[in-house]
Short mmCIF file of C-alpha atoms and ligand atoms in Angstrom, two decimals:
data_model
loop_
_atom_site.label_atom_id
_atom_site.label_comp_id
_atom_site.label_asym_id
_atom_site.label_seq_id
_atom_site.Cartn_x
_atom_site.Cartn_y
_atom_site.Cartn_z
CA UNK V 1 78.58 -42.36 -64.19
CA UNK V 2 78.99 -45.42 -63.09
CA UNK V 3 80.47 -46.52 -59.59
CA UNK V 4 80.54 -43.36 -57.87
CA UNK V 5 79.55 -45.11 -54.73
CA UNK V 6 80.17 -47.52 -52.62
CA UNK V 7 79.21 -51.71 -52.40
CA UNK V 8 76.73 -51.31 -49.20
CA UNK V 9 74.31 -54.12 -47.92
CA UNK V 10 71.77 -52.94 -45.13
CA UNK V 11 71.58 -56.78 -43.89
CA UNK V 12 74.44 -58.70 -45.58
CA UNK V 13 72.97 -61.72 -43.74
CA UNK V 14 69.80 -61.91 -45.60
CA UNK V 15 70.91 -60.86 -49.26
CA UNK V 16 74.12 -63.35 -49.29
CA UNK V 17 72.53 -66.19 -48.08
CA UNK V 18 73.38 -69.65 -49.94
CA UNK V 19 70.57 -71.19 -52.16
CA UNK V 20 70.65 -73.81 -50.20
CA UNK V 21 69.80 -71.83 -46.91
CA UNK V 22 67.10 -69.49 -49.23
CA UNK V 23 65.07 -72.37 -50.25
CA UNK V 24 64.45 -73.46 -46.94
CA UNK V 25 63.56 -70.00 -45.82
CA UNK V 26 61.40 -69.68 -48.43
CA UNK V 27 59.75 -72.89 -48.27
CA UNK V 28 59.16 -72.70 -44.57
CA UNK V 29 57.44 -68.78 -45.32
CA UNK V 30 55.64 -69.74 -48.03
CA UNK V 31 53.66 -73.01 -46.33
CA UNK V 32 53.25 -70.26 -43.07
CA UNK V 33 51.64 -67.85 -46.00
CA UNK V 34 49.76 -70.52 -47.82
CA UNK V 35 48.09 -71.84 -44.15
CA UNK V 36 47.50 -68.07 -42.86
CA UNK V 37 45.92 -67.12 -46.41
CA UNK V 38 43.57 -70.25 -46.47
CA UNK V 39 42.70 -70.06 -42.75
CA UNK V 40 41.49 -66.70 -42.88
CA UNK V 41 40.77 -65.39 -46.29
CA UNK V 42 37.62 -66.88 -47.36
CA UNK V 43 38.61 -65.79 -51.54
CA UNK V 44 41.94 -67.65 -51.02
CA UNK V 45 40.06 -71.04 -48.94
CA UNK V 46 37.35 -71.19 -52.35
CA UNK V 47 40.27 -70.89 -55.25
CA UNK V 48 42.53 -73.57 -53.15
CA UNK V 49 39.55 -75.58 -52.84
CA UNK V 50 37.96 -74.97 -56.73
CA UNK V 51 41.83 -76.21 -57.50
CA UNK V 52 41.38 -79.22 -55.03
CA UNK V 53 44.78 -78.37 -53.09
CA UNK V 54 44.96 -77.82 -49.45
CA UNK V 55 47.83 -75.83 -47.77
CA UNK V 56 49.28 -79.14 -46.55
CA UNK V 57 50.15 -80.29 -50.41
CA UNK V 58 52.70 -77.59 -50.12
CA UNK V 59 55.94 -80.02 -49.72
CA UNK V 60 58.58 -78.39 -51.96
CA UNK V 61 58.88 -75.08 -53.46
CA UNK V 62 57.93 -76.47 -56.64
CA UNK V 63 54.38 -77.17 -55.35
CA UNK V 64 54.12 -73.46 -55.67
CA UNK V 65 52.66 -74.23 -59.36
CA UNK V 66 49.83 -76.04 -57.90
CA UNK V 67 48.35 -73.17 -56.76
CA UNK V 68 46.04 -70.69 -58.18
CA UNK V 69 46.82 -66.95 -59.57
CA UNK V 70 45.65 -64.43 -58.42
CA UNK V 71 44.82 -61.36 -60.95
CA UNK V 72 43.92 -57.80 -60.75
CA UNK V 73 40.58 -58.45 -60.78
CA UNK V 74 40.34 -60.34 -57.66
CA UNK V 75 41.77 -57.85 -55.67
CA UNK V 76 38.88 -55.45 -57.26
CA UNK V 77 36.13 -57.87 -56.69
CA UNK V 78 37.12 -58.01 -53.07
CA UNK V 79 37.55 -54.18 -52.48
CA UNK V 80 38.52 -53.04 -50.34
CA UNK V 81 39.05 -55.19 -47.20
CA UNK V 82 37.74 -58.53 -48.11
CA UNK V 83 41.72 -59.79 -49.21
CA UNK V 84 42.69 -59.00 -45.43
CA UNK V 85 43.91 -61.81 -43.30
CA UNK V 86 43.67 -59.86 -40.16
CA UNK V 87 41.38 -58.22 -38.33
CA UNK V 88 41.48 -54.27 -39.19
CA UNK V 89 42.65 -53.85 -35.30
CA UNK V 90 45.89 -55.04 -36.43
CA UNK V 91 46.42 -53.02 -39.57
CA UNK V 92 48.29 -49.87 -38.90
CA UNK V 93 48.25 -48.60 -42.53
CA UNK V 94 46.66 -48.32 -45.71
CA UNK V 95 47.48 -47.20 -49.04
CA UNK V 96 45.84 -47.64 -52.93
CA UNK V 97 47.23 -47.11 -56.39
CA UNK V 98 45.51 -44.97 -58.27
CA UNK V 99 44.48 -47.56 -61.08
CA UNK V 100 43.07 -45.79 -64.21
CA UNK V 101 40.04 -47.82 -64.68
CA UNK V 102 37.56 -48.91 -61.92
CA UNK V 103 38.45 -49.21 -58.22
CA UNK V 104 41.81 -49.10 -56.76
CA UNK V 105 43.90 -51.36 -55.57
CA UNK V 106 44.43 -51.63 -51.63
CA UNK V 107 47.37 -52.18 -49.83
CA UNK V 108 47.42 -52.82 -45.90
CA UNK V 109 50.09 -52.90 -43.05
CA UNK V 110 50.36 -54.29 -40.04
CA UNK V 111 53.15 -53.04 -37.53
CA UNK V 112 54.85 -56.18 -38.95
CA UNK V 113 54.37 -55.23 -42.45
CA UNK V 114 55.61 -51.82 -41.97
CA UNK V 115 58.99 -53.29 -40.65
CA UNK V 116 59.27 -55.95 -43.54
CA UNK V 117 58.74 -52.29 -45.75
CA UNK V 118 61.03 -50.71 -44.03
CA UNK V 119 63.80 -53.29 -43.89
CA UNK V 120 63.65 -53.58 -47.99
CA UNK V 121 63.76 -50.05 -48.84
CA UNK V 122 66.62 -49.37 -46.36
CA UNK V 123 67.99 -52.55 -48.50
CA UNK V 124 67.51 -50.93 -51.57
CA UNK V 125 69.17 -47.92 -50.51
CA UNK V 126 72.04 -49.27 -49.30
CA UNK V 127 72.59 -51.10 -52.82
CA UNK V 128 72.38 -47.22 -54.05
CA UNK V 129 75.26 -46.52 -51.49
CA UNK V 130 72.92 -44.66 -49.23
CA UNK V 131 73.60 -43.67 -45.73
CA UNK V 132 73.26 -41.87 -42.84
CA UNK V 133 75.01 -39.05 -44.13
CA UNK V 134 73.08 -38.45 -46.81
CA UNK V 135 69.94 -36.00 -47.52
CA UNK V 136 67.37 -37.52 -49.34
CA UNK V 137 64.77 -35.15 -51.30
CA UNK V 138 61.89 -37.72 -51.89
CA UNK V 139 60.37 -36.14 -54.32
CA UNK V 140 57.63 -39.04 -54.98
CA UNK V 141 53.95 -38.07 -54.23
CA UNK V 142 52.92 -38.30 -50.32
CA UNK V 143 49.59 -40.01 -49.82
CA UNK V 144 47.75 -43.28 -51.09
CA UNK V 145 50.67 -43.78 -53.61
CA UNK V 146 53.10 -45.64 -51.86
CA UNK V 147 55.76 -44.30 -53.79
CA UNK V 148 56.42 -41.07 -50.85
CA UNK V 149 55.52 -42.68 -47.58
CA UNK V 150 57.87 -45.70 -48.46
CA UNK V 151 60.99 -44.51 -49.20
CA UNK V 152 60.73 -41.69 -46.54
CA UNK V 153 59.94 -44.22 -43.72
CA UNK V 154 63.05 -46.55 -45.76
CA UNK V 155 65.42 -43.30 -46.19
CA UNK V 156 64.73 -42.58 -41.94
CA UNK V 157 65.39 -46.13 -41.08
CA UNK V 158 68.78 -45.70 -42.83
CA UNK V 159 69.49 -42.64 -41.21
CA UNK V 160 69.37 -40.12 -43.87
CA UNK V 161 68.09 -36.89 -43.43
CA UNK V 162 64.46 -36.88 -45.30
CA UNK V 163 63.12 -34.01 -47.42
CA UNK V 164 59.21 -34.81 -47.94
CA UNK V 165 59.11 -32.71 -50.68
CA UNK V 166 56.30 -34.73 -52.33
CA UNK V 167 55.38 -33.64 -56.29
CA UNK V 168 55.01 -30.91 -57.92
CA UNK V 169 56.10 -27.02 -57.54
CA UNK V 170 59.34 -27.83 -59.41
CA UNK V 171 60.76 -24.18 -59.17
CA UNK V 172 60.79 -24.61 -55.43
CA UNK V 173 62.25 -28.72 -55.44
CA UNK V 174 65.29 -26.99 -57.77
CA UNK V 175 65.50 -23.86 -54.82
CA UNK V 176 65.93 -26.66 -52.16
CA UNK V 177 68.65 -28.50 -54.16
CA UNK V 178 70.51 -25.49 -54.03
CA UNK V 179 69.62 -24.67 -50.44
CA UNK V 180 69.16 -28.01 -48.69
CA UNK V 181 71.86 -29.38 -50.13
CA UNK V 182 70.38 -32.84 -50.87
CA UNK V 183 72.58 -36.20 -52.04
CA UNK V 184 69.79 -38.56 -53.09
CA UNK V 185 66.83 -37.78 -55.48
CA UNK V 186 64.04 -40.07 -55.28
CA UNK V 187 60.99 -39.87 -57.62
CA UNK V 188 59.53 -41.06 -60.84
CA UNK V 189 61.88 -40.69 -63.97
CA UNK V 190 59.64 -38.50 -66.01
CA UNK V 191 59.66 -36.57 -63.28
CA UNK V 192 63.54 -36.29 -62.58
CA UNK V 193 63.23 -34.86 -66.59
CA UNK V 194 61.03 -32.11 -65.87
CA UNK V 195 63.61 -30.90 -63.13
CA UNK V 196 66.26 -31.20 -65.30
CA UNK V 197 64.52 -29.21 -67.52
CA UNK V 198 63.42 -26.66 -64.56
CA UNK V 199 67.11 -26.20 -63.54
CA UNK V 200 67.72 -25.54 -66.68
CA UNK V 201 65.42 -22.91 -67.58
CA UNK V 202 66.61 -21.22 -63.89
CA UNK V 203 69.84 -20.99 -64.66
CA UNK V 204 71.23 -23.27 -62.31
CA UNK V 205 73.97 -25.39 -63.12
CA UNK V 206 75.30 -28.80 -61.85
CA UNK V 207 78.06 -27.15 -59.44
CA UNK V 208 75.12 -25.49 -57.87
CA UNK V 209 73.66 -28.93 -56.77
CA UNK V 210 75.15 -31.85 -55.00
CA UNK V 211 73.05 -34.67 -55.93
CA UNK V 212 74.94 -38.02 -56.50
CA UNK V 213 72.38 -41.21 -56.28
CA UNK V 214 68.64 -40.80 -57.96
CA UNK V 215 66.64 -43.78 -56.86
CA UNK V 216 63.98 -43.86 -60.11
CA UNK V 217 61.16 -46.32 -60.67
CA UNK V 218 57.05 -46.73 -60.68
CA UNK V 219 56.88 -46.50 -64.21
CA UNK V 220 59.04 -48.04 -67.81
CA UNK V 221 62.13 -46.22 -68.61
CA UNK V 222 65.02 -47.11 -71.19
CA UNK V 223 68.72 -46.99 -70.62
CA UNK V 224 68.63 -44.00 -72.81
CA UNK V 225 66.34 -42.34 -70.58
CA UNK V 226 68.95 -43.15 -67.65
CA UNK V 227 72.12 -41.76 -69.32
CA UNK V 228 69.92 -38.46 -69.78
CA UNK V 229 68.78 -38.06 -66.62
CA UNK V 230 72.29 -38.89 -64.95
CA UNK V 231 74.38 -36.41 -67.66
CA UNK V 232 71.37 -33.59 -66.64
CA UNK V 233 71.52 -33.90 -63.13
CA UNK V 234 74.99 -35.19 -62.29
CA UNK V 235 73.90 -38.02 -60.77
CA UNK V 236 74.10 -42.53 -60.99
CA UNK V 237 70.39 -43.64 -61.51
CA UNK V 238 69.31 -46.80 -59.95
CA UNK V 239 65.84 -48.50 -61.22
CA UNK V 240 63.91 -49.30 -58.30
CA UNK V 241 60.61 -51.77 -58.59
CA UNK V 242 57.54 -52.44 -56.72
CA UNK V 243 53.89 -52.23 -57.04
CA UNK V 244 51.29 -51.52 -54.54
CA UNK V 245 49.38 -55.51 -54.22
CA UNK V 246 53.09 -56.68 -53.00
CA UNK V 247 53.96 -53.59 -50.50
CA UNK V 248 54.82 -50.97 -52.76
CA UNK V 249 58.81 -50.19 -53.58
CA UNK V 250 61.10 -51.99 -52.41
CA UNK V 251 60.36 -55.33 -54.07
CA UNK V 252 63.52 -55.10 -56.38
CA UNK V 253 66.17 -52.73 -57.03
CA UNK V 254 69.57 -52.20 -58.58
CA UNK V 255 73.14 -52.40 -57.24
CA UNK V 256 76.53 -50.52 -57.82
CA UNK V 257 76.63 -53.19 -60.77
CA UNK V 258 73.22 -52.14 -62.72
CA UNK V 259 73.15 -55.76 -63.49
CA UNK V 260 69.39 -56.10 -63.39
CA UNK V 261 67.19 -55.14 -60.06
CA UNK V 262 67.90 -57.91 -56.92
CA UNK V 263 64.52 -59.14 -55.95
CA UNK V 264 64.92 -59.14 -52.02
CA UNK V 265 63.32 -63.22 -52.82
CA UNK V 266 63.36 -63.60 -48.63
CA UNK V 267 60.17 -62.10 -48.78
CA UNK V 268 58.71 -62.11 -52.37
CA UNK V 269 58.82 -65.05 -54.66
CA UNK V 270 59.81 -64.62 -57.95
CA UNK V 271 58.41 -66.68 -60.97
CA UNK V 272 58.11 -66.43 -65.05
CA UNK V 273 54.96 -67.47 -66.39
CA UNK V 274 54.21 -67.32 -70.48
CA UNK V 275 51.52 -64.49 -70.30
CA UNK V 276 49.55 -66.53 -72.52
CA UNK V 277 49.47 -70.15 -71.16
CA UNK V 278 50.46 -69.44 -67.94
CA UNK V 279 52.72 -72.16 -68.19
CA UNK V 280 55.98 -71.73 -66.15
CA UNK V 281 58.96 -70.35 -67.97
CA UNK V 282 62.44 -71.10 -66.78
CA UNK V 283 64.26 -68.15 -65.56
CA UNK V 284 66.34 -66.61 -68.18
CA UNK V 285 63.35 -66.87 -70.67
CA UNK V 286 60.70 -63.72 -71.14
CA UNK V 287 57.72 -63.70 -69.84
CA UNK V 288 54.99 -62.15 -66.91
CA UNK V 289 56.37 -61.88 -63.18
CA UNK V 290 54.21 -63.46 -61.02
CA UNK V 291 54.95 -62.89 -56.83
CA UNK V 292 54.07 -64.98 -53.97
CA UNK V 293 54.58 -62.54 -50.60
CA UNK V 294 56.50 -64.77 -48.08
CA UNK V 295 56.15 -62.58 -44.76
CA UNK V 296 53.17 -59.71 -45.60
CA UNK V 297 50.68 -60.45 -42.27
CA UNK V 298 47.79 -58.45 -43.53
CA UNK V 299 47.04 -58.92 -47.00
CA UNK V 300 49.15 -62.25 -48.43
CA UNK V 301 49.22 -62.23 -51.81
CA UNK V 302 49.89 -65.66 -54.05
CA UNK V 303 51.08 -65.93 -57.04
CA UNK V 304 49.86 -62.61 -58.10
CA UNK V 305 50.28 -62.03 -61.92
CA UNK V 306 52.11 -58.80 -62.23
CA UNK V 307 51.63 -58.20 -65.90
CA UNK V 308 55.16 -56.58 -65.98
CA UNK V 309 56.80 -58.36 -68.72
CA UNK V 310 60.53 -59.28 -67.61
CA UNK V 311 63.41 -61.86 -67.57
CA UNK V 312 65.19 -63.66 -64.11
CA UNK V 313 68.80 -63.80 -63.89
CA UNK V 314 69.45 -66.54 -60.80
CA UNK V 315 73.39 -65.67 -61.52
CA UNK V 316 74.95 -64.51 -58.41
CA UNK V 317 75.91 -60.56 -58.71
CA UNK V 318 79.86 -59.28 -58.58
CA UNK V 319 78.32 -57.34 -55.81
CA UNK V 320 77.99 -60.56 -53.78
CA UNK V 321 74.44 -60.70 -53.08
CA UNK V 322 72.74 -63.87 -53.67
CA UNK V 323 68.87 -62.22 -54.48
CA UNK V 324 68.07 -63.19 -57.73
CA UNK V 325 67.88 -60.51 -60.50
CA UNK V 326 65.13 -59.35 -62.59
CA UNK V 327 65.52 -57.11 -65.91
CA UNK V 328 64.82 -53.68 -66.94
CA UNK V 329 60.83 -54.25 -67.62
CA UNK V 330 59.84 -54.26 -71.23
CA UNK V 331 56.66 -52.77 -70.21
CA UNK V 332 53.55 -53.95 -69.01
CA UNK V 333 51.45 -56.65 -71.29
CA UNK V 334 48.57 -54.21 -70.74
CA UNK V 335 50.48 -51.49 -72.20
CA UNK V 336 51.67 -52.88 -74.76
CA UNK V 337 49.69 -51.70 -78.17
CA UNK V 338 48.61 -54.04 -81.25
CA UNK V 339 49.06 -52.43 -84.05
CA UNK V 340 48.00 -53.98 -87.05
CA UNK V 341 48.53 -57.33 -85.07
CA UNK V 342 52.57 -56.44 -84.16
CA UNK V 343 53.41 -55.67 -80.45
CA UNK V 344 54.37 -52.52 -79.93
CA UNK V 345 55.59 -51.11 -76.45
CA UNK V 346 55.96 -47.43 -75.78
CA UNK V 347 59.73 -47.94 -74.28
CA UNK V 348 60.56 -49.14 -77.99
CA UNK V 349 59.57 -45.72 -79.29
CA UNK V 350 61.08 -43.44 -76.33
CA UNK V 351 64.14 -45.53 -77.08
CA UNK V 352 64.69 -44.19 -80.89
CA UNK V 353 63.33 -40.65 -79.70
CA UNK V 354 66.61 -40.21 -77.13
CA UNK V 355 68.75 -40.76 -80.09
CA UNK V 356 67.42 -36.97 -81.55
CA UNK V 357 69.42 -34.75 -80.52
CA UNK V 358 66.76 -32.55 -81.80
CA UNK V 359 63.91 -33.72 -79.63
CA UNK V 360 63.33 -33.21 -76.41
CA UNK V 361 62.35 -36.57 -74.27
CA UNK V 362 58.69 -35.52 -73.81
CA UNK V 363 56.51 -37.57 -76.18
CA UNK V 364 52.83 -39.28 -76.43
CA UNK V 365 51.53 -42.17 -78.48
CA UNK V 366 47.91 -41.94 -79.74
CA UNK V 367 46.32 -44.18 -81.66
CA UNK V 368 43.26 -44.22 -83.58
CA UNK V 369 41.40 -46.84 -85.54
CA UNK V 370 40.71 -45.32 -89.34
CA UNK V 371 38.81 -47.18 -91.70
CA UNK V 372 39.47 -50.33 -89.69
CA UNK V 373 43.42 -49.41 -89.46
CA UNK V 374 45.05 -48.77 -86.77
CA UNK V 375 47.37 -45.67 -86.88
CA UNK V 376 49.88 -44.41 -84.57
CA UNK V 377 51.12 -41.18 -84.12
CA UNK V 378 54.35 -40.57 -82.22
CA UNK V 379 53.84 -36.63 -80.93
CA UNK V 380 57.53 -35.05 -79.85
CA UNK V 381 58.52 -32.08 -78.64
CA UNK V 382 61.54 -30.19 -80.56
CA UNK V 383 64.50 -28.53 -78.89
CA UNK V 384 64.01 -24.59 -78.86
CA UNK V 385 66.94 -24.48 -81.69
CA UNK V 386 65.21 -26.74 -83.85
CA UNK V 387 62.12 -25.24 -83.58
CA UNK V 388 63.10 -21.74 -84.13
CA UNK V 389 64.79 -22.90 -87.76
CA UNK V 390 62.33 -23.20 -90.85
CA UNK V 391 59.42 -25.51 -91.81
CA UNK V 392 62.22 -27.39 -94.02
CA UNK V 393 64.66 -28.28 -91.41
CA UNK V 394 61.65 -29.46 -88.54
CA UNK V 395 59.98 -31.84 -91.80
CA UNK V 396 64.19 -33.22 -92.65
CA UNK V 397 64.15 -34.18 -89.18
CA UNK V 398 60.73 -35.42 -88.85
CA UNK V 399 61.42 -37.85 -92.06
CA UNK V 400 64.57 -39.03 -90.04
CA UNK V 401 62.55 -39.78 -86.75
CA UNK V 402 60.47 -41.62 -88.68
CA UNK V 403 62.24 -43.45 -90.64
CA UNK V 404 64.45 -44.64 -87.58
CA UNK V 405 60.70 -45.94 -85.68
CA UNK V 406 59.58 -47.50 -88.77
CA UNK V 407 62.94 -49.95 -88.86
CA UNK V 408 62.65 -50.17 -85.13
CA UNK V 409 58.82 -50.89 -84.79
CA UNK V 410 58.15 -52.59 -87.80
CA UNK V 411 55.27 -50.95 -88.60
CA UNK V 412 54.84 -47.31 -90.01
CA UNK V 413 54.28 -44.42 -87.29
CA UNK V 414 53.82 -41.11 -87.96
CA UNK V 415 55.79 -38.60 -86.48
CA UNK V 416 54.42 -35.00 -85.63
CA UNK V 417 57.17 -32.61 -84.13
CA UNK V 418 55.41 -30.25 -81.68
CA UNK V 419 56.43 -26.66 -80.26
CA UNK V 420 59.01 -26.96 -76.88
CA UNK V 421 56.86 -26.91 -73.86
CA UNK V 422 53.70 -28.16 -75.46
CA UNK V 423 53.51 -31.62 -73.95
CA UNK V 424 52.01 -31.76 -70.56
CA UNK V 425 54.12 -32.21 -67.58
CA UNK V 426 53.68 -35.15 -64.84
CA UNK V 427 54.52 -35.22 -61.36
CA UNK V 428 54.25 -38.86 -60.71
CA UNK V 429 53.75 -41.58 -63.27
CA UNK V 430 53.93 -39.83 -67.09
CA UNK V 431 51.09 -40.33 -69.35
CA UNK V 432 52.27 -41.82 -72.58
CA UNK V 433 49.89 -43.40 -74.55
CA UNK V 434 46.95 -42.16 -75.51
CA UNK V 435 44.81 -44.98 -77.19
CA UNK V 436 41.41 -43.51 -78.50
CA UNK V 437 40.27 -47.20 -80.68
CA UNK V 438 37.62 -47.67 -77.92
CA UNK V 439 38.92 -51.54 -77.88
CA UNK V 440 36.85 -53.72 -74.94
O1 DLL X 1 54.66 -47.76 -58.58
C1 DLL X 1 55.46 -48.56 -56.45
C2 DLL X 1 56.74 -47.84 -56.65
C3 DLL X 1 56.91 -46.57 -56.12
C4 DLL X 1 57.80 -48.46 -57.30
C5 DLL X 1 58.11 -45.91 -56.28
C6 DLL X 1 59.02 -47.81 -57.46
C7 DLL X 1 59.17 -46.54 -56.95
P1 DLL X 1 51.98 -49.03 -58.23
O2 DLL X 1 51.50 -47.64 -58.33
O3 DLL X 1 51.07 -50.06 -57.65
O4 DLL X 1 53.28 -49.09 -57.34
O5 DLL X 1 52.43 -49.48 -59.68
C8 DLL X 1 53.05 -50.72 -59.90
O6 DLL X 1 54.28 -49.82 -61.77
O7 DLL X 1 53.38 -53.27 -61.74
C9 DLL X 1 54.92 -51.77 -62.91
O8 DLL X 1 54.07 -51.94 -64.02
C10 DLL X 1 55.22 -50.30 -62.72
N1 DLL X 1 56.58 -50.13 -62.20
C11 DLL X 1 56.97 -49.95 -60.93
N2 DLL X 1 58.32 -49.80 -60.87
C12 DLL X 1 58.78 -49.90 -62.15
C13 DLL X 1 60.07 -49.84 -62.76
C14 DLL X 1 54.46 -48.40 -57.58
N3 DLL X 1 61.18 -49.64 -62.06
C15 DLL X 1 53.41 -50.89 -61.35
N4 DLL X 1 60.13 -50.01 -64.11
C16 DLL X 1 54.19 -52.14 -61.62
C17 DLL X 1 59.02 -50.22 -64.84
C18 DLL X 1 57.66 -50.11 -62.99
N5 DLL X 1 57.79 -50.26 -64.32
#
């Protein structure tokens, strides 16, 4: 599928510019950040102090290490205004991830901010070929998530006509493909699946849609999963990145040359740290993203430890920009499962499952602690064909499945083949793991 559109930049200025030029930019941002955050964030002016640096020891962009982290946690402890570095007069938005366990996380906007958010999702689209000319059916949720409100206000910046579809009703999203007419798909992977699977089961075939870009991301997904989704839907899928504590998408995303996802690194600052040391890792090495917002007015974030597990390329892209490039993410090093003390992550597993041709890529991972063991069970759904052929055939290709995760995990998994259709659906984020050992 690849290269079915066209080399765009939405502000060639910006994501060409020299290293030479970036650094400065960045330096000068970051010590404006660093001042603004200790000035006027009390949680920012004690860990600064607890680490006895001051905003003036900022000299280089390598003083960035002296600095604290911040984590999740701090942005919980200080729910849900306390991070704010203005006063609420001046924020024009707010927004929260839905977090599974305690409070959410809150994001805020001033006017500023919603420009800055703007500006990098009408980059991102541009790097997806997106124009004015296109329709857009944004089918990520509307509401707290940021996932809806910030690529529609992106998508109308660049001119394209915006469908606010939001999640869910997928009958209906498949009607509008045929009747709207849309270009662009944007929403969560696992959710581009289930319309794949709702056209499908309608009867409607890829001559009866026109979609050419999907813009995909908020949650893990292979390369497998991407040559799925573009063969069912006739489209080129571009990963797109971003989490709520930095603004929400728009902090990375692919190009024409799915070379990795350019960081737009004018306004967030990339580094690797070793999730376990927190020792910096050169880029090109594996380890936790940690971003430093350079520009956000209302809620300045630095070095925030992501806990997406990921590699930096710093090469410069055939597609000329400059932004330096981070990988397809591994997972998150909260997601990832222990299993009898080898790392497991749930990409690794939906990875061997898109091989099947007799499976269907809807799956979930539970795991339960037996006798002090911990077992995993991979649960996947058949194809209708499969399933309608006898108990011999469905335990052949169960043996084969799980054979092929056993070499690939390192660790035995057992594989249960369930009925088509039995897996629950998402909307937004998928569901995959299910981990009932009750670990604290
Ligand atoms: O998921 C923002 C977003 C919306 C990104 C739409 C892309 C598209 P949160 O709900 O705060 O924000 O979740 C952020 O989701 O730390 C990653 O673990 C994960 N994530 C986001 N994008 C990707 C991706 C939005 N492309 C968390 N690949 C992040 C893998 C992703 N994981």
């Amino acid at each position: 599928m690849a290269n079915k559109t066209k080399n765009l930049f939405w502000n060639r200025e910006a994501e060409t510019m020299p290293a030479s030029e970036k650094k400065r930019v960045q330096l000068e941002r970051l010590q404006a950040t660093v001042k603004r955050a200790y000035e006027n964030v009390p949680f920012y002016r004690r860990a600064f102090d607890e680490k006895g640096v001051k905003p003036e020891d900022v000299k280089s962009l390598e003083d960035l290490k002296r600095l604290p982290f911040t984590v999740k946690n701090d942005l919980r402890d200080n729910y849900p205004y306390k991070l704010f570095a203005v006063p609420m007069s001046r924020v024009v938005r707010l927004h929260a991830s839905s977090g599974t366990t305690g409070k959410p996380i809150v994001g805020a906007y001033t006017r500023n901010d919603m420009e800055v958010w703007m500006e990098v999702i009408a980059r991102s689209m541009a790097a997806a070929g997106v124009t004015e000319d296109d329709i857009v059916h944004n089918a990520y949720g509307y509401g707290l998530f940021t996932g809806g409100l910030g690529f529609h206000y992106g998508a109308e910046k660049i001119g394209a006509s915006v469908v606010p579809v939001s999640g869910g009703l997928s009958k209906r999203q498949v009607m509008l493909w045929q009747d709207f007419r849309p270009t662009v798909l944007c929403c969560t992977p696992s959710y581009a699946l289930v319309l794949a699977e709702t056209m499908e089961e309608m009867g409607v075939g890829l001559n009866d849609i026109c979609l050419r870009v999907g813009l995909f991301g908020a949650e893990p997904w292979t390369d497998q999963m991407r040559r799925e989704i573009e063969s069912r839907l006739g489209l080129e899928a571009f990963n797109q990145f971003g989490l709520t504590e930095l603004i929400g998408p728009g902090v990375s995303a692919e190009c024409i040359c799915h070379n990795g996802m350019h960081i737009q690194d004018d306004h967030f600052l990339p580094e690797l740290i070793d999730p376990e040391t927190g020792e910096t890792l050169e880029y090109g090495q594996k380890g936790e993203l940690v971003l430093t917002s350079l520009t956000k007015e209302a809620f300045p974030v630095i070095r925030y430890r992501t806990k997406d597990i990921t590699t930096i390329d710093p090469e410069p892209c055939p597609c000329g920009r400059t932004t330096v490039r981070m990988m397809r993410l591994a997972g998150r090093s909260d997601d990832m499962l222990i299993i009898r003390g080898v790392n497991v992550f749930p990409s690794q597993i939906e990875g061997v499952i898109l091989e099947q041709k007799e499976l269907v890529p809807q799956y979930q991972i539970v795991v339960e602690r037996q006798r002090n063991l911990d077992q995993i069970e991979v649960q996947v759904e058949a194809v209708d064909e499969l399933y309608q052929k006898d108990e011999s055939e469905i335990l052949r290709v169960t043996g084969r499945v799980q054979k092929a995760l056993n070499q690939t995990l390192g660790i035995t998994a057992r594989v249960v083949i369930v009925p088509p259709r039995s897996i629950a659906r998402s909307e937004g984020k998928a569901r995959r793991v299910i981990d009932r050992r009750n670990l604290t």
